[in-house]
C-alpha cells in the first residue's frame, strides 16, 4: 500500500504463478464516492489482498465505483466479488460488446487451429488460459465511457484516453491538472505489453503503435501502470517499446525467409524471454500467447504489403512478398 498523491493509493494484488507478479490496483478515496481502477483475478489470493487494502483505507464498498482499463482477467476478473448494488462500473464499448457476445472462445479456438496451433494441444491451452480459469462468466451492468469522457472522483478529474492495442478497447485515465496517466497495460516497465491478434479483420499492432504515439504527445509527469513500477519518463519508455516492435517485425521477416509458414511455426522460431530451453518445453498457455503475438506481427506486415497471406483449405500460411509496394 502506497499513497501516491493525496487520497490516491496503490494497492498491490498478488498474481500467483504469473511472471507479472502482481497487479497495481489504484484506489481514489473520497468523502462522496470512492473509485477503484482495476481489480485482480477472480481468486482468493487477490480477494484477500484487496479486502485488507480497502479495510486499511477504511473504504466502504457501498460507496465505491469501478473503472476497468480492459477486459483481461487480471484486471476485470475480481470485479464480480467487489461490486455492490450501488456500484457503477465504467468500461469501454468494444470490450463490453465482446463479453456480451457468446461463442468467442470457440471462435478463438477455430482461429488458432487455422493458424497452425496443433489440434491435440488446443483444448489444453484453452483450459490453462488465465482468462478461462480466473475470469468471470458474470457480466455486470456497465456504464460505457468513450474517449474524452470524464470521471470525477474526490479531487481528481479524470479524462478517458482510448488506447486500443493491448486489447480491443483498452482505455487509460488522464488527470490533466496533476499530469498523471493511469495506464493499465498500455505502457509497462521491464516487460513489454503483449499484443495478440485473434481475428482476420483486426490489426492490433498498428492500433497499439498509434496509441503509443497518442500518449507520447501528452503532458505526463507520472504513469501509473497496471503492473510493476511507476514510470516517470513516458517518452523514453515509449521509444523503447516502439523499437522492440520494430525489431520483432524484422525478426518475423527474417524467419519467413523463402518459406511459407503458419503463424504457429513463426512463433516457434521467434525469440522469447522465457526460462525454457526449447519451444517444445514452453507451457501451453505461453505457446498460445506467443502464437497470438506472432499473428499480430504477421497481420501488420501483411497490411503493409510486405508479406502475403494464403488461405488454403483449413490452414493460413504467410510468405514474403517478393515485390512489395514502394513506399
Ligand atoms: Zn494486466
PDB file of N, CA and C in Angstrom, residues 103-153:
ATOM      1  N   UNK A 103     -19.796 -17.242 -27.547  1.00  0.00           N
ATOM      2  CA  UNK A 103     -19.086 -18.073 -28.514  1.00  0.00           C
ATOM      3  C   UNK A 103     -17.720 -17.555 -28.943  1.00  0.00           C
ATOM      4  N   UNK A 104     -17.181 -16.554 -28.213  1.00  0.00           N
ATOM      5  CA  UNK A 104     -15.900 -16.050 -28.717  1.00  0.00           C
ATOM      6  C   UNK A 104     -14.711 -16.942 -28.382  1.00  0.00           C
ATOM      7  N   UNK A 105     -14.821 -17.716 -27.293  1.00  0.00           N
ATOM      8  CA  UNK A 105     -13.766 -18.708 -27.025  1.00  0.00           C
ATOM      9  C   UNK A 105     -13.689 -19.696 -28.183  1.00  0.00           C
ATOM     10  N   UNK A 106     -14.857 -20.167 -28.616  1.00  0.00           N
ATOM     11  CA  UNK A 106     -14.896 -21.144 -29.702  1.00  0.00           C
ATOM     12  C   UNK A 106     -14.310 -20.557 -30.980  1.00  0.00           C
ATOM     13  N   UNK A 107     -14.642 -19.288 -31.254  1.00  0.00           N
ATOM     14  CA  UNK A 107     -14.106 -18.654 -32.460  1.00  0.00           C
ATOM     15  C   UNK A 107     -12.584 -18.524 -32.368  1.00  0.00           C
ATOM     16  N   UNK A 108     -12.090 -18.235 -31.166  1.00  0.00           N
ATOM     17  CA  UNK A 108     -10.647 -18.117 -30.986  1.00  0.00           C
ATOM     18  C   UNK A 108      -9.946 -19.457 -31.205  1.00  0.00           C
ATOM     19  N   UNK A 109     -10.579 -20.525 -30.703  1.00  0.00           N
ATOM     20  CA  UNK A 109     -10.008 -21.867 -30.876  1.00  0.00           C
ATOM     21  C   UNK A 109      -9.926 -22.213 -32.359  1.00  0.00           C
ATOM     22  N   UNK A 110     -10.999 -21.942 -33.104  1.00  0.00           N
ATOM     23  CA  UNK A 110     -11.015 -22.248 -34.532  1.00  0.00           C
ATOM     24  C   UNK A 110      -9.944 -21.430 -35.258  1.00  0.00           C
ATOM     25  N   UNK A 111      -9.792 -20.188 -34.841  1.00  0.00           N
ATOM     26  CA  UNK A 111      -8.812 -19.305 -35.480  1.00  0.00           C
ATOM     27  C   UNK A 111      -7.381 -19.786 -35.194  1.00  0.00           C
ATOM     28  N   UNK A 112      -7.155 -20.234 -33.966  1.00  0.00           N
ATOM     29  CA  UNK A 112      -5.826 -20.748 -33.605  1.00  0.00           C
ATOM     30  C   UNK A 112      -5.498 -21.991 -34.426  1.00  0.00           C
ATOM     31  N   UNK A 113      -6.489 -22.867 -34.608  1.00  0.00           N
ATOM     32  CA  UNK A 113      -6.272 -24.094 -35.399  1.00  0.00           C
ATOM     33  C   UNK A 113      -5.903 -23.728 -36.829  1.00  0.00           C
ATOM     34  N   UNK A 114      -6.597 -22.758 -37.389  1.00  0.00           N
ATOM     35  CA  UNK A 114      -6.343 -22.290 -38.746  1.00  0.00           C
ATOM     36  C   UNK A 114      -4.919 -21.742 -38.878  1.00  0.00           C
ATOM     37  N   UNK A 115      -4.388 -21.222 -37.768  1.00  0.00           N
ATOM     38  CA  UNK A 115      -3.049 -20.654 -37.792  1.00  0.00           C
ATOM     39  C   UNK A 115      -1.979 -21.646 -37.335  1.00  0.00           C
ATOM     40  N   UNK A 116      -2.340 -22.924 -37.356  1.00  0.00           N
ATOM     41  CA  UNK A 116      -1.347 -23.968 -37.168  1.00  0.00           C
ATOM     42  C   UNK A 116      -1.187 -24.483 -35.752  1.00  0.00           C
ATOM     43  N   UNK A 117      -1.984 -23.989 -34.803  1.00  0.00           N
ATOM     44  CA  UNK A 117      -1.867 -24.489 -33.432  1.00  0.00           C
ATOM     45  C   UNK A 117      -2.324 -25.942 -33.426  1.00  0.00           C
ATOM     46  N   UNK A 118      -1.460 -26.888 -32.973  1.00  0.00           N
ATOM     47  CA  UNK A 118      -1.798 -28.306 -33.104  1.00  0.00           C
ATOM     48  C   UNK A 118      -3.095 -28.669 -32.371  1.00  0.00           C
ATOM     49  N   UNK A 119      -3.907 -29.427 -33.053  1.00  0.00           N
ATOM     50  CA  UNK A 119      -5.215 -29.827 -32.549  1.00  0.00           C
ATOM     51  C   UNK A 119      -5.141 -30.421 -31.138  1.00  0.00           C
ATOM     52  N   UNK A 120      -4.148 -31.308 -30.921  1.00  0.00           N
ATOM     53  CA  UNK A 120      -4.091 -32.024 -29.637  1.00  0.00           C
ATOM     54  C   UNK A 120      -3.685 -31.123 -28.470  1.00  0.00           C
ATOM     55  N   UNK A 121      -3.127 -29.943 -28.777  1.00  0.00           N
ATOM     56  CA  UNK A 121      -2.713 -29.050 -27.690  1.00  0.00           C
ATOM     57  C   UNK A 121      -3.714 -27.926 -27.462  1.00  0.00           C
ATOM     58  N   UNK A 122      -4.644 -27.777 -28.402  1.00  0.00           N
ATOM     59  CA  UNK A 122      -5.546 -26.625 -28.371  1.00  0.00           C
ATOM     60  C   UNK A 122      -6.421 -26.557 -27.138  1.00  0.00           C
ATOM     61  N   UNK A 123      -7.148 -27.644 -26.899  1.00  0.00           N
ATOM     62  CA  UNK A 123      -8.099 -27.649 -25.771  1.00  0.00           C
ATOM     63  C   UNK A 123      -7.363 -27.428 -24.454  1.00  0.00           C
ATOM     64  N   UNK A 124      -6.205 -28.093 -24.324  1.00  0.00           N
ATOM     65  CA  UNK A 124      -5.427 -27.954 -23.094  1.00  0.00           C
ATOM     66  C   UNK A 124      -4.939 -26.518 -22.913  1.00  0.00           C
ATOM     67  N   UNK A 125      -4.562 -25.875 -24.024  1.00  0.00           N
ATOM     68  CA  UNK A 125      -4.091 -24.484 -23.940  1.00  0.00           C
ATOM     69  C   UNK A 125      -5.220 -23.590 -23.448  1.00  0.00           C
ATOM     70  N   UNK A 126      -6.407 -23.825 -23.954  1.00  0.00           N
ATOM     71  CA  UNK A 126      -7.567 -23.032 -23.539  1.00  0.00           C
ATOM     72  C   UNK A 126      -7.892 -23.281 -22.062  1.00  0.00           C
ATOM     73  N   UNK A 127      -7.787 -24.558 -21.656  1.00  0.00           N
ATOM     74  CA  UNK A 127      -8.082 -24.890 -20.253  1.00  0.00           C
ATOM     75  C   UNK A 127      -7.164 -24.146 -19.295  1.00  0.00           C
ATOM     76  N   UNK A 128      -5.905 -23.975 -19.705  1.00  0.00           N
ATOM     77  CA  UNK A 128      -4.948 -23.346 -18.782  1.00  0.00           C
ATOM     78  C   UNK A 128      -4.853 -21.833 -19.001  1.00  0.00           C
ATOM     79  N   UNK A 129      -5.687 -21.293 -19.872  1.00  0.00           N
ATOM     80  CA  UNK A 129      -5.693 -19.846 -20.114  1.00  0.00           C
ATOM     81  C   UNK A 129      -6.229 -19.132 -18.861  1.00  0.00           C
ATOM     82  N   UNK A 130      -5.473 -18.146 -18.333  1.00  0.00           N
ATOM     83  CA  UNK A 130      -5.918 -17.500 -17.091  1.00  0.00           C
ATOM     84  C   UNK A 130      -7.301 -16.852 -17.222  1.00  0.00           C
ATOM     85  N   UNK A 131      -7.643 -16.412 -18.425  1.00  0.00           N
ATOM     86  CA  UNK A 131      -8.945 -15.790 -18.629  1.00  0.00           C
ATOM     87  C   UNK A 131     -10.067 -16.793 -18.415  1.00  0.00           C
ATOM     88  N   UNK A 132      -9.743 -18.071 -18.704  1.00  0.00           N
ATOM     89  CA  UNK A 132     -10.713 -19.137 -18.554  1.00  0.00           C
ATOM     90  C   UNK A 132     -10.821 -19.531 -17.083  1.00  0.00           C
ATOM     91  N   UNK A 133      -9.628 -19.665 -16.469  1.00  0.00           N
ATOM     92  CA  UNK A 133      -9.574 -20.206 -15.121  1.00  0.00           C
ATOM     93  C   UNK A 133      -9.991 -19.179 -14.059  1.00  0.00           C
ATOM     94  N   UNK A 134      -9.543 -17.949 -14.230  1.00  0.00           N
ATOM     95  CA  UNK A 134      -9.780 -16.956 -13.172  1.00  0.00           C
ATOM     96  C   UNK A 134     -10.535 -15.725 -13.664  1.00  0.00           C
ATOM     97  N   UNK A 135     -11.205 -15.869 -14.786  1.00  0.00           N
ATOM     98  CA  UNK A 135     -12.044 -14.778 -15.263  1.00  0.00           C
ATOM     99  C   UNK A 135     -13.381 -14.868 -14.571  1.00  0.00           C
ATOM    100  N   UNK A 136     -14.364 -14.285 -15.179  1.00  0.00           N
ATOM    101  CA  UNK A 136     -15.673 -14.363 -14.569  1.00  0.00           C
ATOM    102  C   UNK A 136     -16.705 -14.451 -15.685  1.00  0.00           C
ATOM    103  N   UNK A 137     -17.643 -15.360 -15.517  1.00  0.00           N
ATOM    104  CA  UNK A 137     -18.677 -15.563 -16.536  1.00  0.00           C
ATOM    105  C   UNK A 137     -19.716 -14.468 -16.444  1.00  0.00           C
ATOM    106  N   UNK A 138     -19.740 -13.832 -15.306  1.00  0.00           N
ATOM    107  CA  UNK A 138     -20.759 -12.869 -14.986  1.00  0.00           C
ATOM    108  C   UNK A 138     -20.493 -11.544 -15.703  1.00  0.00           C
ATOM    109  N   UNK A 139     -21.535 -10.926 -16.196  1.00  0.00           N
ATOM    110  CA  UNK A 139     -21.390  -9.644 -16.879  1.00  0.00           C
ATOM    111  C   UNK A 139     -22.125  -8.567 -16.080  1.00  0.00           C
ATOM    112  N   UNK A 140     -21.402  -7.571 -15.585  1.00  0.00           N
ATOM    113  CA  UNK A 140     -22.053  -6.547 -14.770  1.00  0.00           C
ATOM    114  C   UNK A 140     -22.819  -5.564 -15.644  1.00  0.00           C
ATOM    115  N   UNK A 141     -23.622  -4.761 -15.012  1.00  0.00           N
ATOM    116  CA  UNK A 141     -24.228  -3.651 -15.732  1.00  0.00           C
ATOM    117  C   UNK A 141     -23.138  -2.608 -15.921  1.00  0.00           C
ATOM    118  N   UNK A 142     -22.982  -2.136 -17.148  1.00  0.00           N
ATOM    119  CA  UNK A 142     -21.816  -1.313 -17.447  1.00  0.00           C
ATOM    120  C   UNK A 142     -22.200   0.078 -17.928  1.00  0.00           C
ATOM    121  N   UNK A 143     -21.500   1.080 -17.397  1.00  0.00           N
ATOM    122  CA  UNK A 143     -21.599   2.436 -17.931  1.00  0.00           C
ATOM    123  C   UNK A 143     -20.505   2.597 -18.971  1.00  0.00           C
ATOM    124  N   UNK A 144     -20.900   2.779 -20.197  1.00  0.00           N
ATOM    125  CA  UNK A 144     -19.895   2.871 -21.243  1.00  0.00           C
ATOM    126  C   UNK A 144     -19.288   4.268 -21.270  1.00  0.00           C
ATOM    127  N   UNK A 145     -17.962   4.312 -21.277  1.00  0.00           N
ATOM    128  CA  UNK A 145     -17.257   5.581 -21.407  1.00  0.00           C
ATOM    129  C   UNK A 145     -16.462   5.567 -22.705  1.00  0.00           C
ATOM    130  N   UNK A 146     -16.391   6.728 -23.343  1.00  0.00           N
ATOM    131  CA  UNK A 146     -15.653   6.826 -24.595  1.00  0.00           C
ATOM    132  C   UNK A 146     -14.506   7.801 -24.442  1.00  0.00           C
ATOM    133  N   UNK A 147     -13.662   7.827 -25.447  1.00  0.00           N
ATOM    134  CA  UNK A 147     -12.522   8.734 -25.477  1.00  0.00           C
ATOM    135  C   UNK A 147     -12.983  10.160 -25.146  1.00  0.00           C
ATOM    136  N   UNK A 148     -12.338  10.798 -24.182  1.00  0.00           N
ATOM    137  CA  UNK A 148     -12.678  12.182 -23.839  1.00  0.00           C
ATOM    138  C   UNK A 148     -13.703  12.327 -22.722  1.00  0.00           C
ATOM    139  N   UNK A 149     -14.429  11.266 -22.407  1.00  0.00           N
ATOM    140  CA  UNK A 149     -15.400  11.341 -21.306  1.00  0.00           C
ATOM    141  C   UNK A 149     -14.679  11.533 -19.971  1.00  0.00           C
ATOM    142  N   UNK A 150     -15.386  12.129 -19.006  1.00  0.00           N
ATOM    143  CA  UNK A 150     -14.757  12.405 -17.704  1.00  0.00           C
ATOM    144  C   UNK A 150     -15.339  11.560 -16.587  1.00  0.00           C
ATOM    145  N   UNK A 151     -14.496  11.214 -15.613  1.00  0.00           N
ATOM    146  CA  UNK A 151     -14.970  10.635 -14.360  1.00  0.00           C
ATOM    147  C   UNK A 151     -14.390  11.480 -13.242  1.00  0.00           C
ATOM    148  N   UNK A 152     -15.248  11.895 -12.326  1.00  0.00           N
ATOM    149  CA  UNK A 152     -14.766  12.677 -11.192  1.00  0.00           C
ATOM    150  C   UNK A 152     -14.763  11.790  -9.956  1.00  0.00           C
ATOM    151  N   UNK A 153     -13.635  11.767  -9.251  1.00  0.00           N
ATOM    152  CA  UNK A 153     -13.534  11.009  -8.001  1.00  0.00           C
ATOM    153  C   UNK A 153     -12.789  11.890  -7.015  1.00  0.00           C
TER     154      UNK A 153
END
